[in-house]
Short mmCIF file of C-alpha atoms and ligand atoms in Angstrom, two decimals:
data_model
loop_
_atom_site.label_atom_id
_atom_site.label_comp_id
_atom_site.label_asym_id
_atom_site.label_seq_id
_atom_site.Cartn_x
_atom_site.Cartn_y
_atom_site.Cartn_z
CA MET A 10 -26.02 -1.30 155.17
CA SER A 11 -27.77 0.85 152.57
CA GLU A 12 -27.68 4.63 152.84
CA GLN A 13 -30.47 6.33 154.75
CA VAL A 14 -33.30 7.40 152.49
CA LYS A 15 -33.94 11.20 152.50
CA THR A 16 -37.55 11.76 153.40
CA ALA A 17 -37.75 15.42 154.36
CA PHE A 18 -40.09 17.79 152.59
CA GLU A 19 -39.27 21.48 152.42
CA LEU A 20 -41.98 23.96 151.59
CA LYS A 21 -41.10 27.69 151.48
CA GLY A 22 -38.38 27.20 154.07
CA VAL A 23 -40.43 25.03 156.41
CA SER A 24 -39.10 21.56 156.84
CA PHE A 25 -41.40 18.57 157.42
CA LYS A 26 -40.00 15.19 158.46
CA ASN A 27 -41.54 13.40 155.50
CA ARG A 28 -44.11 13.76 152.74
CA VAL A 29 -47.00 12.01 154.38
CA PHE A 30 -49.68 14.15 156.10
CA VAL A 31 -53.13 13.43 157.52
CA ALA A 32 -55.97 15.28 155.68
CA SER A 33 -58.25 17.87 157.07
CA GLY A 34 -61.34 16.54 158.78
CA THR A 35 -59.98 13.06 159.34
CA PHE A 36 -57.75 13.62 162.38
CA GLY A 37 -59.54 16.24 164.44
CA TYR A 38 -57.11 18.89 165.69
CA GLY A 39 -54.31 16.36 166.06
CA ASP A 40 -54.86 15.74 169.79
CA GLU A 41 -57.36 12.88 169.61
CA CYS A 42 -55.31 10.05 168.32
CA LEU A 43 -52.25 10.32 170.58
CA ASP A 44 -52.81 6.90 172.11
CA LEU A 45 -53.02 5.41 168.66
CA ILE A 46 -50.08 6.87 166.72
CA ASP A 47 -46.76 8.54 167.22
CA PRO A 48 -47.27 11.86 165.43
CA SER A 49 -43.55 12.36 164.93
CA THR A 50 -43.59 9.52 162.39
CA ILE A 51 -45.52 11.63 159.89
CA GLY A 52 -44.88 14.90 158.05
CA GLY A 53 -47.82 16.79 159.54
CA ILE A 54 -51.37 17.09 160.69
CA VAL A 55 -53.83 19.19 158.70
CA THR A 56 -56.52 20.34 161.14
CA LYS A 57 -60.23 20.15 160.65
CA SER A 58 -61.35 23.38 158.87
CA LEU A 59 -61.32 26.27 161.34
CA SER A 60 -63.90 29.05 161.03
CA ARG A 61 -64.15 32.41 162.82
CA LYS A 62 -66.93 31.09 165.06
CA ARG A 63 -67.76 27.63 166.34
CA ARG A 64 -70.04 25.67 163.96
CA GLU A 65 -72.39 22.85 164.84
CA GLY A 66 -72.42 21.57 161.27
CA ASN A 67 -75.24 19.87 159.38
CA PRO A 68 -78.02 17.78 160.97
CA PRO A 69 -77.72 13.93 160.85
CA ASP A 70 -77.34 11.76 158.89
CA ARG A 71 -74.08 13.27 157.78
CA ILE A 72 -71.93 10.23 156.94
CA VAL A 73 -72.86 7.18 154.84
CA GLU A 74 -70.78 4.31 153.50
CA THR A 75 -70.73 3.75 149.76
CA ALA A 76 -68.99 1.17 147.54
CA GLY A 77 -65.28 1.64 148.17
CA GLY A 78 -65.90 5.01 149.77
CA MET A 79 -67.69 7.37 152.09
CA LEU A 80 -70.10 10.18 151.46
CA ASN A 81 -70.13 12.99 154.06
CA SER A 82 -71.90 16.20 154.81
CA ILE A 83 -70.40 17.39 158.01
CA GLY A 84 -71.01 21.04 157.21
CA LEU A 85 -67.70 22.33 158.62
CA ALA A 86 -68.49 21.51 162.25
CA ASN A 87 -65.59 22.87 164.33
CA ILE A 88 -64.77 24.56 167.56
CA GLY A 89 -63.83 27.85 166.01
CA VAL A 90 -60.42 29.51 165.68
CA GLU A 91 -60.33 31.04 169.21
CA ALA A 92 -61.01 27.73 170.94
CA PHE A 93 -58.42 26.07 168.69
CA VAL A 94 -55.77 28.53 169.74
CA ARG A 95 -56.73 28.32 173.40
CA GLU A 96 -57.47 24.62 173.84
CA LYS A 97 -55.74 22.69 171.10
CA LEU A 98 -52.71 24.49 169.72
CA PRO A 99 -50.64 24.50 172.99
CA ARG A 100 -50.62 20.69 172.89
CA VAL A 101 -50.53 20.06 169.16
CA LYS A 102 -47.46 22.23 168.64
CA THR A 103 -45.44 20.02 170.99
CA LEU A 104 -46.10 16.76 169.13
CA GLY A 105 -43.01 16.87 166.99
CA THR A 106 -44.92 16.96 163.72
CA GLY A 107 -45.91 19.65 161.22
CA VAL A 108 -49.11 21.66 161.98
CA VAL A 109 -51.07 22.79 158.98
CA ALA A 110 -54.12 24.94 159.89
CA ASN A 111 -57.00 24.46 157.42
CA ILE A 112 -59.22 27.51 157.17
CA ALA A 113 -62.86 27.77 155.92
CA ALA A 114 -65.01 30.88 155.73
CA SER A 115 -67.84 32.46 153.87
CA SER A 116 -66.20 35.70 152.79
CA ILE A 117 -62.75 36.92 151.85
CA ASP A 118 -62.71 39.15 154.93
CA GLU A 119 -63.51 36.18 157.15
CA TYR A 120 -60.75 33.98 155.60
CA CYS A 121 -58.32 36.85 156.19
CA GLU A 122 -59.43 37.37 159.73
CA VAL A 123 -59.01 33.66 160.66
CA LEU A 124 -55.58 33.54 158.98
CA GLU A 125 -54.41 36.66 160.84
CA MET A 126 -55.60 35.22 164.18
CA LEU A 127 -53.55 32.05 163.50
CA GLU A 128 -50.63 33.97 162.08
CA ARG A 129 -50.05 35.64 165.43
CA GLU A 130 -49.66 32.25 167.17
CA GLU A 131 -46.56 30.19 167.47
CA GLY A 132 -46.87 26.57 166.35
CA VAL A 133 -48.71 26.82 163.05
CA ASP A 134 -46.31 25.83 160.28
CA ALA A 135 -48.53 26.37 157.24
CA PHE A 136 -51.99 27.23 156.08
CA GLU A 137 -54.33 25.19 153.90
CA ILE A 138 -57.32 27.06 152.52
CA ASN A 139 -60.52 25.11 152.07
CA VAL A 140 -62.36 26.67 149.09
CA SER A 141 -64.09 23.43 148.31
CA CYS A 142 -66.50 22.23 150.95
CA PRO A 143 -69.47 20.84 149.06
CA ASN A 144 -71.74 20.89 152.11
CA VAL A 145 -72.41 24.54 153.03
CA ARG A 146 -74.48 27.19 151.29
CA GLU A 147 -72.21 30.09 151.92
CA GLY A 148 -68.51 29.97 151.06
CA GLY A 149 -67.36 26.45 150.25
CA LEU A 150 -67.87 25.60 146.63
CA SER A 151 -69.18 29.07 145.72
CA PHE A 152 -65.50 30.09 146.05
CA GLY A 153 -63.94 26.88 144.79
CA MET A 154 -65.97 26.63 141.66
CA SER A 155 -65.21 30.20 140.61
CA CYS A 156 -61.74 30.73 139.26
CA PRO A 157 -61.74 34.53 139.62
CA LEU A 158 -62.93 34.29 143.28
CA THR A 159 -60.39 31.60 144.18
CA GLU A 160 -57.67 33.79 142.64
CA GLU A 161 -58.91 36.91 144.45
CA LEU A 162 -58.99 35.10 147.78
CA THR A 163 -55.42 33.82 147.28
CA ARG A 164 -54.30 37.36 146.39
CA ALA A 165 -55.94 38.70 149.58
CA LEU A 166 -54.37 36.11 151.84
CA ARG A 167 -50.86 36.15 150.38
CA PRO A 168 -49.55 39.37 151.93
CA ARG A 169 -50.92 38.32 155.33
CA THR A 170 -48.43 35.55 155.95
CA ARG A 171 -44.93 34.48 155.08
CA LYS A 172 -45.75 30.88 155.89
CA PRO A 173 -46.65 28.37 153.20
CA LEU A 174 -50.07 29.00 151.75
CA ILE A 175 -51.67 25.94 150.28
CA ILE A 176 -54.97 26.14 148.36
CA LYS A 177 -57.13 22.96 148.42
CA LEU A 178 -58.87 22.59 145.11
CA THR A 179 -62.11 20.97 144.22
CA PRO A 180 -62.38 18.42 141.40
CA ASN A 181 -65.99 19.57 140.76
CA VAL A 182 -64.95 21.88 137.89
CA SER A 183 -64.22 21.38 134.20
CA HIS A 184 -60.53 22.14 134.27
CA ILE A 185 -58.89 21.98 137.66
CA SER A 186 -55.55 23.02 136.16
CA GLU A 187 -56.89 26.47 135.30
CA PHE A 188 -57.58 26.97 139.02
CA ALA A 189 -54.14 25.71 139.95
CA ARG A 190 -52.50 28.12 137.52
CA ALA A 191 -54.64 31.02 138.81
CA VAL A 192 -53.60 30.41 142.47
CA GLU A 193 -50.03 29.93 141.54
CA GLY A 194 -50.08 33.34 139.83
CA ALA A 195 -51.74 34.83 142.93
CA GLY A 196 -48.91 33.67 145.12
CA ALA A 197 -49.94 30.26 146.44
CA ASP A 198 -47.02 28.06 147.57
CA ALA A 199 -48.79 24.73 146.90
CA VAL A 200 -52.07 23.20 145.99
CA SER A 201 -53.93 20.25 147.50
CA VAL A 202 -55.56 18.00 144.88
CA ILE A 203 -58.29 16.83 145.32
CA ASN A 204 -61.09 17.61 147.77
CA THR A 205 -64.20 15.38 147.67
CA LEU A 206 -66.38 14.74 144.65
CA ILE A 207 -70.02 15.65 144.91
CA GLY A 208 -72.09 12.43 145.34
CA LEU A 209 -75.58 11.17 146.17
CA ALA A 210 -76.94 8.00 147.84
CA ILE A 211 -80.68 7.17 148.11
CA ASP A 212 -82.49 4.69 150.38
CA VAL A 213 -84.82 2.96 147.89
CA GLU A 214 -87.27 1.76 150.57
CA THR A 215 -88.04 5.27 151.86
CA ARG A 216 -86.94 6.98 148.59
CA LYS A 217 -85.18 9.49 150.75
CA PRO A 218 -81.60 10.68 150.25
CA LYS A 219 -79.34 9.08 152.83
CA LEU A 220 -77.73 12.45 153.80
CA SER A 221 -79.73 15.24 155.41
CA THR A 222 -78.36 17.68 152.84
CA VAL A 223 -79.21 15.28 149.92
CA THR A 224 -75.72 15.44 148.32
CA GLY A 225 -72.35 15.19 150.06
CA GLY A 226 -68.64 14.74 149.44
CA LEU A 227 -67.37 11.40 148.17
CA SER A 228 -63.97 10.17 149.44
CA GLY A 229 -62.06 6.95 149.87
CA PRO A 230 -60.57 4.33 147.54
CA ALA A 231 -63.44 4.82 145.05
CA ILE A 232 -61.99 8.21 144.01
CA LYS A 233 -58.32 7.24 143.75
CA PRO A 234 -58.07 7.00 139.96
CA VAL A 235 -59.90 10.30 139.58
CA ALA A 236 -57.58 11.98 142.10
CA LEU A 237 -54.49 10.53 140.36
CA ALA A 238 -55.62 11.87 137.01
CA LYS A 239 -56.19 15.35 138.56
CA VAL A 240 -52.75 15.31 140.24
CA TYR A 241 -51.19 14.32 136.97
CA GLU A 242 -53.01 17.15 135.16
CA VAL A 243 -52.24 19.84 137.80
CA SER A 244 -48.65 18.91 138.32
CA ARG A 245 -47.98 19.35 134.62
CA ALA A 246 -49.67 22.77 134.56
CA VAL A 247 -47.87 24.43 137.54
CA SER A 248 -44.41 24.50 139.12
CA ILE A 249 -45.55 24.78 142.77
CA PRO A 250 -45.77 21.48 144.72
CA VAL A 251 -48.96 19.43 144.69
CA PHE A 252 -50.27 17.60 147.74
CA GLY A 253 -51.95 14.45 146.36
CA ILE A 254 -55.13 13.36 148.13
CA GLY A 255 -57.82 10.84 147.34
CA GLY A 256 -58.24 7.25 148.45
CA ILE A 257 -54.76 6.55 149.70
CA SER A 258 -54.80 3.44 151.91
CA ASP A 259 -51.22 2.12 151.64
CA ALA A 260 -47.72 2.94 150.55
CA ARG A 261 -48.34 1.73 147.01
CA ASP A 262 -51.24 4.14 146.61
CA ALA A 263 -49.04 6.97 147.93
CA ILE A 264 -46.21 6.07 145.57
CA GLU A 265 -48.66 6.21 142.69
CA PHE A 266 -49.45 9.85 143.64
CA LEU A 267 -45.80 10.70 143.83
CA LEU A 268 -45.12 9.10 140.42
CA ALA A 269 -48.12 11.02 138.99
CA GLY A 270 -46.50 14.29 140.09
CA ALA A 271 -47.38 14.88 143.75
CA SER A 272 -44.63 16.23 145.99
CA ALA A 273 -46.42 15.04 149.15
CA VAL A 274 -49.59 13.16 150.01
CA GLN A 275 -52.42 13.37 152.54
CA ILE A 276 -54.25 10.42 154.00
CA GLY A 277 -57.89 11.01 154.63
CA THR A 278 -60.70 8.47 154.76
CA ALA A 279 -58.32 5.59 155.54
CA ASN A 280 -57.74 7.16 158.98
CA PHE A 281 -61.26 6.06 159.93
CA VAL A 282 -60.38 2.47 159.17
CA ASP A 283 -56.91 2.58 160.78
CA PRO A 284 -55.52 5.82 162.33
CA SER A 285 -52.00 4.45 161.88
CA THR A 286 -52.29 4.45 158.07
CA ALA A 287 -50.10 7.49 157.60
CA THR A 288 -47.40 6.03 159.82
CA ARG A 289 -47.48 2.82 157.80
CA VAL A 290 -47.44 4.77 154.48
CA ALA A 291 -44.43 6.80 155.50
CA ALA A 292 -42.50 3.70 156.56
CA GLY A 293 -43.60 1.89 153.33
CA ILE A 294 -42.38 4.67 151.07
CA GLU A 295 -39.01 4.58 152.78
CA SER A 296 -38.63 0.86 152.40
CA TYR A 297 -39.74 1.02 148.74
CA CYS A 298 -36.98 3.60 148.15
CA SER A 299 -34.39 1.42 149.93
CA ARG A 300 -35.40 -1.61 147.84
CA HIS A 301 -35.20 0.39 144.63
CA GLY A 302 -31.95 2.21 145.42
CA ILE A 303 -33.70 5.57 145.55
CA VAL A 304 -31.80 7.97 147.83
CA ASP A 305 -34.39 10.71 148.13
CA VAL A 306 -38.17 10.29 148.07
CA SER A 307 -38.27 13.41 145.85
CA ASP A 308 -36.75 11.30 143.03
CA LEU A 309 -40.15 9.65 142.69
CA ILE A 310 -42.00 12.90 141.99
CA GLY A 311 -43.50 12.86 138.46
CA ALA A 312 -41.32 9.81 137.65
CA MET A 313 -44.08 7.75 136.08
CA ASP A 314 -42.77 6.17 132.89
CA ALA A 315 -45.30 7.19 130.28
CA SER A 316 -42.94 6.66 127.36
CA GLN A 317 -44.60 5.14 124.37
CA ARG A 318 -47.99 6.24 125.72
CA VAL A 319 -49.98 9.10 124.26
CA SER A 320 -51.13 11.48 127.03
CA VAL A 321 -54.37 13.25 126.15
CA VAL A 322 -53.91 15.54 129.17
CA ASP A 323 -51.47 17.52 127.06
CA THR A 324 -54.28 18.51 124.72
CA TRP A 325 -56.35 19.87 127.61
CA LEU A 326 -53.68 22.06 128.99
C1 DHB E 17 -66.64 19.08 154.54
C2 DHB E 17 -66.84 17.93 153.78
C3 DHB E 17 -66.05 17.66 152.76
O1 DHB E 17 -66.21 16.58 152.05
C4 DHB E 17 -65.03 18.53 152.38
O2 DHB E 17 -64.35 18.15 151.30
C5 DHB E 17 -64.79 19.62 153.13
C6 DHB E 17 -65.63 19.88 154.20
C7 DHB E 17 -67.62 19.31 155.61
O3 DHB E 17 -68.84 19.15 155.37
O4 DHB E 17 -67.24 19.73 156.74
#
């Protein structure tokens, strides 16, 4: 029998069972899919973005299907950090999987306050900071599209926790690697690449935009090549780990992200098609490694063979 493949992922002293997570906003608070998947088969659950107060989110329509993807404008609807701590965390922390609390806010003080409230609780393993929601006026992209603000926010959060601090970056900027470098310098332990791309869909009969907010965030298989290129760019620019996100539907997609330079991946939109995608992806990565004689999944990170190709990314960096 072949040797057991090493799947564990260590981030700042926190150990996750494997390198496959479910992305924020696609798995609720981790307690809704318990009849559908065994959470202990995946590395962790990233919660829906938590804000200081409960948010209703944007009016409908707030989700539309597009070619190979999905356009959403949820507007950070969530139960608020206190209700999460009271009603969700006690259960979620017993599931045998990593818990990554995603935080959204409209000021640096509010980000800090939400993080501090979660920091006091047992059961949160890491923080992911959403600076890239395309669907709210305050906060969201006004942080994520400003490199100085993103850096300042990271600097403000860093001393408030010893746990892994992950900054989720938007692709809606000219050079995402500048942002990655800035947050690395400000003390971030990892970056998530990428959040959704701004998109628009129009009903030609009514001539109205399909989303109530006109534009929204595009996700799903349609964005995978864009996400891969961003992961490739960022992972060459920084030495902290990169969570690769964007259109992953199966193990092959996930392996592409690892080869491009991601240390771990998150499954997002595919959860709406099949909530067991992350479980299948984790098992598929393991069997790929067995088949190829790879002893540790980490051996795949950045292992794309680009020899005899000319990478133009090097000229951007
Ligand atoms: C929301 C939507 C997104 O596409 C995203 O990337 C982050 C947040 C939202 O509207 O809640």
